[in-house]
Short mmCIF file of C-alpha atoms and ligand atoms in Angstrom, two decimals:
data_model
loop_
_atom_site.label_atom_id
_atom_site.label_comp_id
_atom_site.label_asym_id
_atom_site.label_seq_id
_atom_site.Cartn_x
_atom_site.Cartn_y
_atom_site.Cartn_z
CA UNK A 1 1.73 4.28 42.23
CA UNK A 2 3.41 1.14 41.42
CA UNK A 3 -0.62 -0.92 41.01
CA UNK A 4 -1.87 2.26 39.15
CA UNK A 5 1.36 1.68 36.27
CA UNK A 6 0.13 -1.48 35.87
CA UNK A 7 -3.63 -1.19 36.00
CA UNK A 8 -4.65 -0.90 32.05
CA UNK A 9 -5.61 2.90 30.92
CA UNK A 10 -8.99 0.38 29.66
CA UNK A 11 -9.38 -0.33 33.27
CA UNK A 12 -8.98 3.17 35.02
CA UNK A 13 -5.70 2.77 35.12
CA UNK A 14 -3.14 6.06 33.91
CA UNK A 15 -2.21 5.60 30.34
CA UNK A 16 1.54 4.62 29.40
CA UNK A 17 1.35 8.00 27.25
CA UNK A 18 -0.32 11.21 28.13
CA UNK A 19 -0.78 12.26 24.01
CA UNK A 20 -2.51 9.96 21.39
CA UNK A 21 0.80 8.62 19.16
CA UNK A 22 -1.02 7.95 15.37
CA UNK A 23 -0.31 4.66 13.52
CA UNK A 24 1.06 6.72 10.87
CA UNK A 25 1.41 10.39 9.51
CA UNK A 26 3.07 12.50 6.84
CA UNK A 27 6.51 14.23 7.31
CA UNK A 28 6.33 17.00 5.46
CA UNK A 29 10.13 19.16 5.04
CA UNK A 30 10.34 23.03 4.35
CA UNK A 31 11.66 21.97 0.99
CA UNK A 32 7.97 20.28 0.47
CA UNK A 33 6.80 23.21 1.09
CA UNK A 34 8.51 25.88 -0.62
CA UNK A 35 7.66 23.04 -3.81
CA UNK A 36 3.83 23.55 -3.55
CA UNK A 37 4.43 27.27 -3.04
CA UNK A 38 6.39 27.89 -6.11
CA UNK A 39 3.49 26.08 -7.95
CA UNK A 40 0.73 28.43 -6.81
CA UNK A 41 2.46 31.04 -7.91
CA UNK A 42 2.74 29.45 -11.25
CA UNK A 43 1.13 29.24 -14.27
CA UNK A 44 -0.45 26.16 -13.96
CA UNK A 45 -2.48 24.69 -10.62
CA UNK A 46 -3.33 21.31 -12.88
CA UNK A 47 -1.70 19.45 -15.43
CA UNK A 48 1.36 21.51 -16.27
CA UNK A 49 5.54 21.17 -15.94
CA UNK A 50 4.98 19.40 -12.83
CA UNK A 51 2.93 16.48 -13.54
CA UNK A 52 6.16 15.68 -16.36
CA UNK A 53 9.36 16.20 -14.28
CA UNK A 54 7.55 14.49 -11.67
CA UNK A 55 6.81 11.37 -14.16
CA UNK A 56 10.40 11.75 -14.91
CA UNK A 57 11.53 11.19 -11.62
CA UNK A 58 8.99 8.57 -11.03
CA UNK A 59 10.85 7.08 -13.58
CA UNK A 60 14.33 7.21 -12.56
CA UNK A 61 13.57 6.13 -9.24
CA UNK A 62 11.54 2.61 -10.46
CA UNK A 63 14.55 1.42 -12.91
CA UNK A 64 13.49 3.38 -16.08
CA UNK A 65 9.53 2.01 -16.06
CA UNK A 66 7.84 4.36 -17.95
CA UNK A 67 5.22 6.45 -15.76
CA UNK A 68 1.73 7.94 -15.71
CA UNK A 69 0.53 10.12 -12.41
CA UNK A 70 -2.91 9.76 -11.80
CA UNK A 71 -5.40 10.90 -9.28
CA UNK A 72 -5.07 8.79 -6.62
CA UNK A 73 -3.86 5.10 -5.75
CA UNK A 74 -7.63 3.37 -6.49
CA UNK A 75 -7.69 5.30 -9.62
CA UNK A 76 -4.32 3.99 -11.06
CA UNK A 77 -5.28 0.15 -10.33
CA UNK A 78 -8.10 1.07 -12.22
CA UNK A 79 -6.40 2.50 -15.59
CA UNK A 80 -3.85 -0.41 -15.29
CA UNK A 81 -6.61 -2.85 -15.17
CA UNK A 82 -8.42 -0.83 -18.31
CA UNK A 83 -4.57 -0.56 -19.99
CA UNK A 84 -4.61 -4.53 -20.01
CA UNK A 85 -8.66 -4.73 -21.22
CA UNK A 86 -9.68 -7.01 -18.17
CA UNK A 87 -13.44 -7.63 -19.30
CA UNK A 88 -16.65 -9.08 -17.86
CA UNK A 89 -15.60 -12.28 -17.63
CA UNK A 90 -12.30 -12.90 -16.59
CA UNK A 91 -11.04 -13.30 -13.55
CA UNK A 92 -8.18 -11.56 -12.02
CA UNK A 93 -6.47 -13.60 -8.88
CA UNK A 94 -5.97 -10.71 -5.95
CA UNK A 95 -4.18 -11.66 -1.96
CA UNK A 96 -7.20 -11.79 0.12
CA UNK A 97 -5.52 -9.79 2.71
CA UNK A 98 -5.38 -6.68 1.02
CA UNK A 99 -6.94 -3.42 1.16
CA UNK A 100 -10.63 -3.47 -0.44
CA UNK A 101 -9.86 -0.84 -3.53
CA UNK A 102 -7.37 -4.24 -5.09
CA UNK A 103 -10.73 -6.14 -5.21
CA UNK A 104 -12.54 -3.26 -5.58
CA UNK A 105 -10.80 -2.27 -9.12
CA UNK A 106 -11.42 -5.60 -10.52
CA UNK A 107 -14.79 -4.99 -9.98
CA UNK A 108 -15.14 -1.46 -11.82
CA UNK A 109 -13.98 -3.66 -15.32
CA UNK A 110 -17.16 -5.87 -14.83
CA UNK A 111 -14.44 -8.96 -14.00
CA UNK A 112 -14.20 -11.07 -11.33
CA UNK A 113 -11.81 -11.20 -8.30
CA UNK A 114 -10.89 -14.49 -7.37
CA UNK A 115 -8.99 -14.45 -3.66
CA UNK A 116 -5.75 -16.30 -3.13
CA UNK A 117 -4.52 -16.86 0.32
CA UNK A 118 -1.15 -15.76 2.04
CA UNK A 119 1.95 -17.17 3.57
CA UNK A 120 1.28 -16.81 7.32
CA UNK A 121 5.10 -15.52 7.83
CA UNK A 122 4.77 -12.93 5.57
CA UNK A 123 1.31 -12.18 4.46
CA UNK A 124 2.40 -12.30 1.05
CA UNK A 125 0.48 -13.74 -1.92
CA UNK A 126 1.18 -17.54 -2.15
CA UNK A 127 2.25 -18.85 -5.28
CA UNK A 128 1.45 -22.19 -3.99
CA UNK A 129 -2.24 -20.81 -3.43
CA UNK A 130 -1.99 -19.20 -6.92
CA UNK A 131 -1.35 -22.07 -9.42
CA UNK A 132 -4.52 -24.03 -8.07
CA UNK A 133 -6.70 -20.61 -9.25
CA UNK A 134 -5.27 -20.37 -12.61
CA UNK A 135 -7.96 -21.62 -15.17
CA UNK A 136 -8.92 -19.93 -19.09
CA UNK A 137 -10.34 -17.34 -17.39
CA UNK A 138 -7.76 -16.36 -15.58
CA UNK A 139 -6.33 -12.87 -17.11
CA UNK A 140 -4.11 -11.30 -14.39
CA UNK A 141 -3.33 -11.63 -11.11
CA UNK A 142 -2.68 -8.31 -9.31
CA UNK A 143 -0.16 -8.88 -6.27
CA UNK A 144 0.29 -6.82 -3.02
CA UNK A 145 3.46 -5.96 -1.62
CA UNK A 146 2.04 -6.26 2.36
CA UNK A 147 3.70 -3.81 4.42
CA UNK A 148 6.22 -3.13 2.00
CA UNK A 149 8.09 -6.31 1.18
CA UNK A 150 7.76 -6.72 -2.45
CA UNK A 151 5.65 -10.11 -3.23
CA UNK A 152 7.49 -13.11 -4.73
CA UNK A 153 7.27 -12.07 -8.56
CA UNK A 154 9.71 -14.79 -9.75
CA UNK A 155 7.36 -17.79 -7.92
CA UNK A 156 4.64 -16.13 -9.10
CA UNK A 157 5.80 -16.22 -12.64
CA UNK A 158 6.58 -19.71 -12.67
CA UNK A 159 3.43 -21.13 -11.94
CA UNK A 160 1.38 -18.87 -14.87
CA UNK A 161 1.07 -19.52 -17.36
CA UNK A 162 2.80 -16.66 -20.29
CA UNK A 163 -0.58 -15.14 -21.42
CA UNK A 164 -1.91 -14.14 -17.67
CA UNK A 165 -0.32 -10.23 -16.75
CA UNK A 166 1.55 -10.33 -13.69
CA UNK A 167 0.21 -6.96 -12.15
CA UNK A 168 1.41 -4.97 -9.02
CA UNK A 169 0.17 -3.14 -6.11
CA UNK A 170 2.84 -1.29 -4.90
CA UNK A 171 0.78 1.30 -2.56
CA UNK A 172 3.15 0.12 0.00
CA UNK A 173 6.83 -0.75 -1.68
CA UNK A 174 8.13 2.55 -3.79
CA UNK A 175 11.83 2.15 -2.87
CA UNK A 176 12.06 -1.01 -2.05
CA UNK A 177 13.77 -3.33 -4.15
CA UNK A 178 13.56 -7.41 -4.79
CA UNK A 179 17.64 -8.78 -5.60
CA UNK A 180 18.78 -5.20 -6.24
CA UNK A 181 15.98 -4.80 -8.84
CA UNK A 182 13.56 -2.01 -7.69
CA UNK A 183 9.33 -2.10 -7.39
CA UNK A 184 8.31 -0.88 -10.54
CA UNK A 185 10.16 -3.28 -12.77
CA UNK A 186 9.16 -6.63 -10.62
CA UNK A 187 5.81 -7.62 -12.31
CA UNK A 188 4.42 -6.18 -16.20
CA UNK A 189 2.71 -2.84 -14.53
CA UNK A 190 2.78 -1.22 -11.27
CA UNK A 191 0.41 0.72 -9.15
CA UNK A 192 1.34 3.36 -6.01
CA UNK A 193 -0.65 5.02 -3.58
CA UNK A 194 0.66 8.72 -2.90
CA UNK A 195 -2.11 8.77 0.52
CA UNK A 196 -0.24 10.49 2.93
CA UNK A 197 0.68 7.50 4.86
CA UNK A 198 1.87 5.71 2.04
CA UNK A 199 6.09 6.29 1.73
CA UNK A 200 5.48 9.26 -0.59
CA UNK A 201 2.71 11.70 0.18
CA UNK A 202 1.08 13.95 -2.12
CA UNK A 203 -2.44 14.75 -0.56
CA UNK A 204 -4.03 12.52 -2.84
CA UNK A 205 -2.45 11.50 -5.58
CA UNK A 206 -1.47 7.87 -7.69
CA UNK A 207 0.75 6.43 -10.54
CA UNK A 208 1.36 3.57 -12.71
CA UNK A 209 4.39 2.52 -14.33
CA UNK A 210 4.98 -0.10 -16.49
CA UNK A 211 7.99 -1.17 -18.99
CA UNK A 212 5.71 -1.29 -21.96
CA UNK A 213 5.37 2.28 -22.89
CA UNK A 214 2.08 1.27 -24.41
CA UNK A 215 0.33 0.38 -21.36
CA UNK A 216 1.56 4.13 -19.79
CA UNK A 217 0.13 5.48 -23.41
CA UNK A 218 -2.98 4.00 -22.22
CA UNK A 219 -3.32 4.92 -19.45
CA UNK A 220 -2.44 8.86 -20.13
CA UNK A 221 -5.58 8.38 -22.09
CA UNK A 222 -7.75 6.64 -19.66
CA UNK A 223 -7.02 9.30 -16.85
CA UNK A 224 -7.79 11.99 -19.40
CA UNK A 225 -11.54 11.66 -20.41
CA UNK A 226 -10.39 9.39 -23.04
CA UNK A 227 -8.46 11.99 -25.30
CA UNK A 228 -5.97 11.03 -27.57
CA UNK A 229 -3.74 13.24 -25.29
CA UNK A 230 -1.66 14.57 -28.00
CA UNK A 231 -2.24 18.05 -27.10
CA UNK A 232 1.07 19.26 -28.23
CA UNK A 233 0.11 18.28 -31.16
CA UNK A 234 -3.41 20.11 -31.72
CA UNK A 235 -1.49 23.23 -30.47
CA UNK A 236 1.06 23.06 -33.15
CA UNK A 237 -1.97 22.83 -35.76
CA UNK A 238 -3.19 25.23 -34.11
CA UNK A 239 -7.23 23.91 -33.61
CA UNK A 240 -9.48 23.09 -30.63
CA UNK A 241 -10.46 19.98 -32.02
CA UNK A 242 -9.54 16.76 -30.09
CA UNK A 243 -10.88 13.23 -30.03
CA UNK A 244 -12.24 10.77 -27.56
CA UNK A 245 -11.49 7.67 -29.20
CA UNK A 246 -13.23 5.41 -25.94
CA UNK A 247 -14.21 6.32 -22.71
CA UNK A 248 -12.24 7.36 -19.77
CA UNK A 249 -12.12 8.62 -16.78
CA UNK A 250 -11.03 12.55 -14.94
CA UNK A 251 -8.06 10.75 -12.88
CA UNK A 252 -5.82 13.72 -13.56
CA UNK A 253 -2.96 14.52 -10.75
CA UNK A 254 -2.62 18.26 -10.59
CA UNK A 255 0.60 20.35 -10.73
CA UNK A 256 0.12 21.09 -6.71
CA UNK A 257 -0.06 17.35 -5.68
CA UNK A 258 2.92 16.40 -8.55
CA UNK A 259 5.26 19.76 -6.28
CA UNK A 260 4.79 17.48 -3.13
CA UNK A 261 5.32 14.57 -4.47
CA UNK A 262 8.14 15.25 -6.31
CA UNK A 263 9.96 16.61 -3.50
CA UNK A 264 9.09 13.94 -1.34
CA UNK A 265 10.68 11.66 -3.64
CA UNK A 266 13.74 13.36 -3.45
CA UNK A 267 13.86 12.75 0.56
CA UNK A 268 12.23 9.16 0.32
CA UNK A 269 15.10 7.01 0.86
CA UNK A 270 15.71 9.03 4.47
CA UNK A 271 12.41 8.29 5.40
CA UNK A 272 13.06 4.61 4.22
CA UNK A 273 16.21 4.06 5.75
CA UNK A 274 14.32 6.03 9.11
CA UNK A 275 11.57 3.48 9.34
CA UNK A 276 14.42 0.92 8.65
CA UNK A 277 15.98 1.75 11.64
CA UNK A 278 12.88 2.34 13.74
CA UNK A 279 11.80 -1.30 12.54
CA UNK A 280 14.98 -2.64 13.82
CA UNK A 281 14.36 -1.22 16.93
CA UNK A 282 11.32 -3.34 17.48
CA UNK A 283 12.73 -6.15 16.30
CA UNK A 284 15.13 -6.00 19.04
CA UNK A 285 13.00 -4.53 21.97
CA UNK A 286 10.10 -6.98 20.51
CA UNK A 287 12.63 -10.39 20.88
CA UNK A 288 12.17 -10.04 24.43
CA UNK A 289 8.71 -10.47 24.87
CA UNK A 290 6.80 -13.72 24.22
CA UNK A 291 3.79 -14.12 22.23
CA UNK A 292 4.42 -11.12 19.92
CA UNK A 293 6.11 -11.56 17.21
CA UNK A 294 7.09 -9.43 13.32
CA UNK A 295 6.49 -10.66 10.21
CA UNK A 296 9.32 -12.21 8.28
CA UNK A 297 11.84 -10.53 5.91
CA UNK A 298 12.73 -12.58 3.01
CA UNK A 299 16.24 -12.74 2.19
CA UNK A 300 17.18 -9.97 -0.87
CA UNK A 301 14.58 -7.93 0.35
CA UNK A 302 14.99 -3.77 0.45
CA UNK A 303 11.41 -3.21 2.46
CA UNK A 304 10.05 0.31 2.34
CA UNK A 305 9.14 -0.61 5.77
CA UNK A 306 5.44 1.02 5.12
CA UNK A 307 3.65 -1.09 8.42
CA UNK A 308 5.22 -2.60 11.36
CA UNK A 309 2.70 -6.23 11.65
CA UNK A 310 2.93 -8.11 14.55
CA UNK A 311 1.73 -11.10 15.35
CA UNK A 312 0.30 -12.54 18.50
CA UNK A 313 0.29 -16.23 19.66
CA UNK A 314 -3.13 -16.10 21.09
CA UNK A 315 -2.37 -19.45 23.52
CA UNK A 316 -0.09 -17.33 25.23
CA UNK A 317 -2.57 -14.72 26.36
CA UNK A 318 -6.47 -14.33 28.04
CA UNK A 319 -7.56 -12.31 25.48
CA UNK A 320 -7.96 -12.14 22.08
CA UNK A 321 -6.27 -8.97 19.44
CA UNK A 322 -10.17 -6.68 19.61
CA UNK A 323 -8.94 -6.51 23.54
CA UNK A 324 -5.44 -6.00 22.78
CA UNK A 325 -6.35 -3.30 20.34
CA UNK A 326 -8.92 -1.69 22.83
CA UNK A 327 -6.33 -1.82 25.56
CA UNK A 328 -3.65 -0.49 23.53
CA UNK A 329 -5.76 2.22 22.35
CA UNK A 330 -6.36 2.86 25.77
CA UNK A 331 -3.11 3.34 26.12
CA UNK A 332 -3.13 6.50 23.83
CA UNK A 333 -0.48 3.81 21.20
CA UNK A 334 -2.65 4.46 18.10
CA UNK A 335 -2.51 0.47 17.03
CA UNK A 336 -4.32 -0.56 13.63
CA UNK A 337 -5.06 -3.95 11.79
CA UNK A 338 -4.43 -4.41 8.25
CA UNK A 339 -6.56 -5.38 6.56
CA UNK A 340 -9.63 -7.27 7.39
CA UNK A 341 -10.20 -10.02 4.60
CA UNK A 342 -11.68 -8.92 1.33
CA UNK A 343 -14.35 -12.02 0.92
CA UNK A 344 -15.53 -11.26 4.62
CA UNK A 345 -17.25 -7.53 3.95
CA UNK A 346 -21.01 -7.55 3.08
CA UNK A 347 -20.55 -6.65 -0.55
CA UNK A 348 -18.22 -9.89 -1.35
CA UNK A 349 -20.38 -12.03 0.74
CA UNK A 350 -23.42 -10.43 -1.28
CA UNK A 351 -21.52 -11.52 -4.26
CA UNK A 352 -21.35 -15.26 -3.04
CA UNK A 353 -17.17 -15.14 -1.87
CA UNK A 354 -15.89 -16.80 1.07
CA UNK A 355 -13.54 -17.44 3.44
CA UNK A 356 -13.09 -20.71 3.65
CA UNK A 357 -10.76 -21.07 1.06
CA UNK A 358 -8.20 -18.80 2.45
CA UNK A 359 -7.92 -20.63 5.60
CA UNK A 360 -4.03 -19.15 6.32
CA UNK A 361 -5.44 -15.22 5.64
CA UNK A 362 -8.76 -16.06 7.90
CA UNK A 363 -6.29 -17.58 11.25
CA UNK A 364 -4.09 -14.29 10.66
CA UNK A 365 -6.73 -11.37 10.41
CA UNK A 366 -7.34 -13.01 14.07
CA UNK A 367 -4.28 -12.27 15.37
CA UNK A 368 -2.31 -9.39 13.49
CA UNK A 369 -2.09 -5.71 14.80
CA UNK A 370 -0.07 -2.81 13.10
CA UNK A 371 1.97 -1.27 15.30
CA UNK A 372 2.91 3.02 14.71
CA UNK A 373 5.66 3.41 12.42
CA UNK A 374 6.46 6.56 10.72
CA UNK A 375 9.67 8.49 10.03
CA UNK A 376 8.59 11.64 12.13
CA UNK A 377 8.21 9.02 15.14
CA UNK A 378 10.82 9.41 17.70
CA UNK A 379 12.78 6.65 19.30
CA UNK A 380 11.06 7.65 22.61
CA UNK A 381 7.83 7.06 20.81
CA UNK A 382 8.76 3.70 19.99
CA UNK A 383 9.79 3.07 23.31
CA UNK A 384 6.47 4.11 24.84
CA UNK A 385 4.72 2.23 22.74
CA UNK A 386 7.16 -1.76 23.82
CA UNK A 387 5.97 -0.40 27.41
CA UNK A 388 2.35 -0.21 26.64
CA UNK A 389 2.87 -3.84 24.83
CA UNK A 390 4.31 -5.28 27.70
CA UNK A 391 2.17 -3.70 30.15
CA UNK A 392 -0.64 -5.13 27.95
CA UNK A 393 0.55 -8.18 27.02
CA UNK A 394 1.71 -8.59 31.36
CA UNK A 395 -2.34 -8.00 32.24
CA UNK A 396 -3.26 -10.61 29.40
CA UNK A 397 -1.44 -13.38 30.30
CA UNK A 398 -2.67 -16.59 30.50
C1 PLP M 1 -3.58 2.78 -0.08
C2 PLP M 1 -3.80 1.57 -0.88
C3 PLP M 1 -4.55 1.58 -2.09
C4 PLP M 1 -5.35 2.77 -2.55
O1 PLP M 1 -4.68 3.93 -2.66
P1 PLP M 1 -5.46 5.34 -2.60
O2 PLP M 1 -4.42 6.32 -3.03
O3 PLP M 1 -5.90 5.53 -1.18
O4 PLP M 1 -6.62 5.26 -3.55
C5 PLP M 1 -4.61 0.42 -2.82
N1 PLP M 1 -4.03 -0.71 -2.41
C6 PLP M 1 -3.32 -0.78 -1.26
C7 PLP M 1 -2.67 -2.07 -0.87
C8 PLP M 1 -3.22 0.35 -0.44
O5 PLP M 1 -2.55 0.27 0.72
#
């Protein structure tokens, strides 16, 4: 008994958990769900009342940033990238630990990503990193809040210069808040991610906000085909006749996904404060074993607490994170990495970027695993999941 508990599920041994515990998952409420029901039995299955009161909300719950819902989370970086007329040509700084559609968005405008490493304690963009990047050609810089800790947007802004657009990815931060001042007003736009792991799911489903009602006029445009997207307007005057004054895109957000999402806004500090407390919890079961360790929480910091990173001190250990990962795994704990660098997949290297200048992002892709973290999760989950660590990190050490 007592050689098969400690003889790794990779190795024949019996796993610390009998069911397969996901990295992440939706929590969907009855409330959700009476939302989307009352929708198909609507009028409207697309763009009707929804897609508003859920921009309205959107709004309230950023600090009054104007707001656009659009398709999906890819799709919004996109129309804020097309809102601030990034062209072949200029370059747009991105975190090169980040996931690909960041890059990947730069890319669709014909411009050029340019990668800026991390801060190893946080896996946030580096301003230091940043202000050695910055040259004419630099038009925006588009930074990540990792895991859910908004990015340094006051560094940031003090080493660029007034004419490059401070831009944010905030798949991972709605609700969390920088000083008291919520994601959405940090940087001059904002992008979220509605994927169902993402703190508010809707299926599929995206947004940007922005201050500058402009850039959301834009964008409403840009999601839409291109039509002036006065449609009010062309049903007062009663024609059919619109206009596409430049070409866009179909990144419309339908009534159904705008019912789920709304609702789960309305639930999506619980969920926070949830993950809070579930993050807390492995901060204090996690002190007690060596060679793991969480990122860092800057001070001021509300986190949405979207990912739960660890680190692991490699010396310490036999093996290296692929076996900790495969023995975890093993272990039916459903552990993830995020992300692999951008500059190290084939189409970047095909395109001439490298690693080598993100030397701090390269030495922590080696080492970082994602450990489950959702609100559904219970504290028994979490609990399973320190025992398969220690069990693990008992058989790898050095
Ligand atoms: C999820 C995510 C996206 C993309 O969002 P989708 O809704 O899946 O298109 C972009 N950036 C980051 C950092 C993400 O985590």
């Amino acid at each position: 008994m007592l050689v098969d508990a400690k003889t790794l599920a990779l190795f024949g041994g019996t796993p610390v958990r009998a069911a397969f515990l996901p990295y992440s998952r939706q929590t969907v409420s009855a409330a959700d769900r009476s939302a989307v029901l009352r929708v198909l039995d609507s009028d409207f299955l697309t763009t009707g009342p929804e897609v508003v009161s859920f921009e309205e909300k959107l709004q309230r719950v950023t600090g009054g940033a104007y707001a656009a819902a659009v398709s999906n989370g890819t799709a919004a970086l996109h129309c804020m990238l097309d809102a601030y007329s990034i062209a072949p040509g200029d370059e747009v700084i991105v975190p090169v630990i980040t996931f690909a559609a960041t890059a990947n968005a730069v890319r669709y405008m014909g411009a050029t990503p340019v990668f800026a490493d991390v801060e190893s304690d946080t896996l946030l963009i580096d301003p230091a990193k940043v202000e050695h990047l910055v040259n004419p050609s630099t038009k925006a810089i588009i930074a990540v809040d990792f895991a859910g800790q908004p990015a340094d947007y006051s560094g940031l802004r003090s080493v660029l210069p007034d004419r490059v657009y401070l831009l944010a990815d905030a798949a991972h931060s709605i609700g969390a808040s920088l000083d008291m001042k919520p994601v959405g007003t940090l940087a001059d736009a904002s992008t979220f991610s509605f994927h169902p792991v993402k703190p508010v799911a809707a299926g599929e489903g995206g947004a940007v906000v922005s201050i500058d009602n402009d850039v959301i006029k834009s964008v409403k445009t840009f999601r839409n085909h291109g039509i002036d997207n006065d449609h009010e307007a062309r049903k007062s005057a009663n024609t059919w006749t619109y206009s596409i004054s430049r070409l866009g895109f179909n990144y419309r957000l339908s009534d159904i996904h705008c019912a789920l999402a709304s609702s789960q806004l309305d639930s999506m500090e619980s969920r926070r404060l949830r993950r809070q407390e579930l993050s807390e919890m492995y901060d204090s079961l996690l002190s007690e074993l060596t060679g793991v360790s969480p990122l860092v929480l800057r001070h001021g910091i509300v986190s949405s607490h979207h990912l739960y990173v660890v680190k692991l001190d490699l010396k310490m250990f036999t093996e290296g994170r692929d076996m900790f990962f495969s023995a975890l795994r093993a272990e039916n704990i459903g552990v993830n990495v995020h992300y692999q660098p951008i500059p190290a997949h084939p189409y970047y290297q095909n395109s001439g970027d490298s690693l080598t200048d993100c030397p701090v992002g390269a030495d922590a892709y080696e080492i970082i695993l994602s450990l489950p973290l959702w609100s559904g999760m219970t504290n028994t989950d979490l609990e399973d999941v320190v025992t398969a660590l220690k069990k693990v990190t008992a058989a790898f050490k050095r």
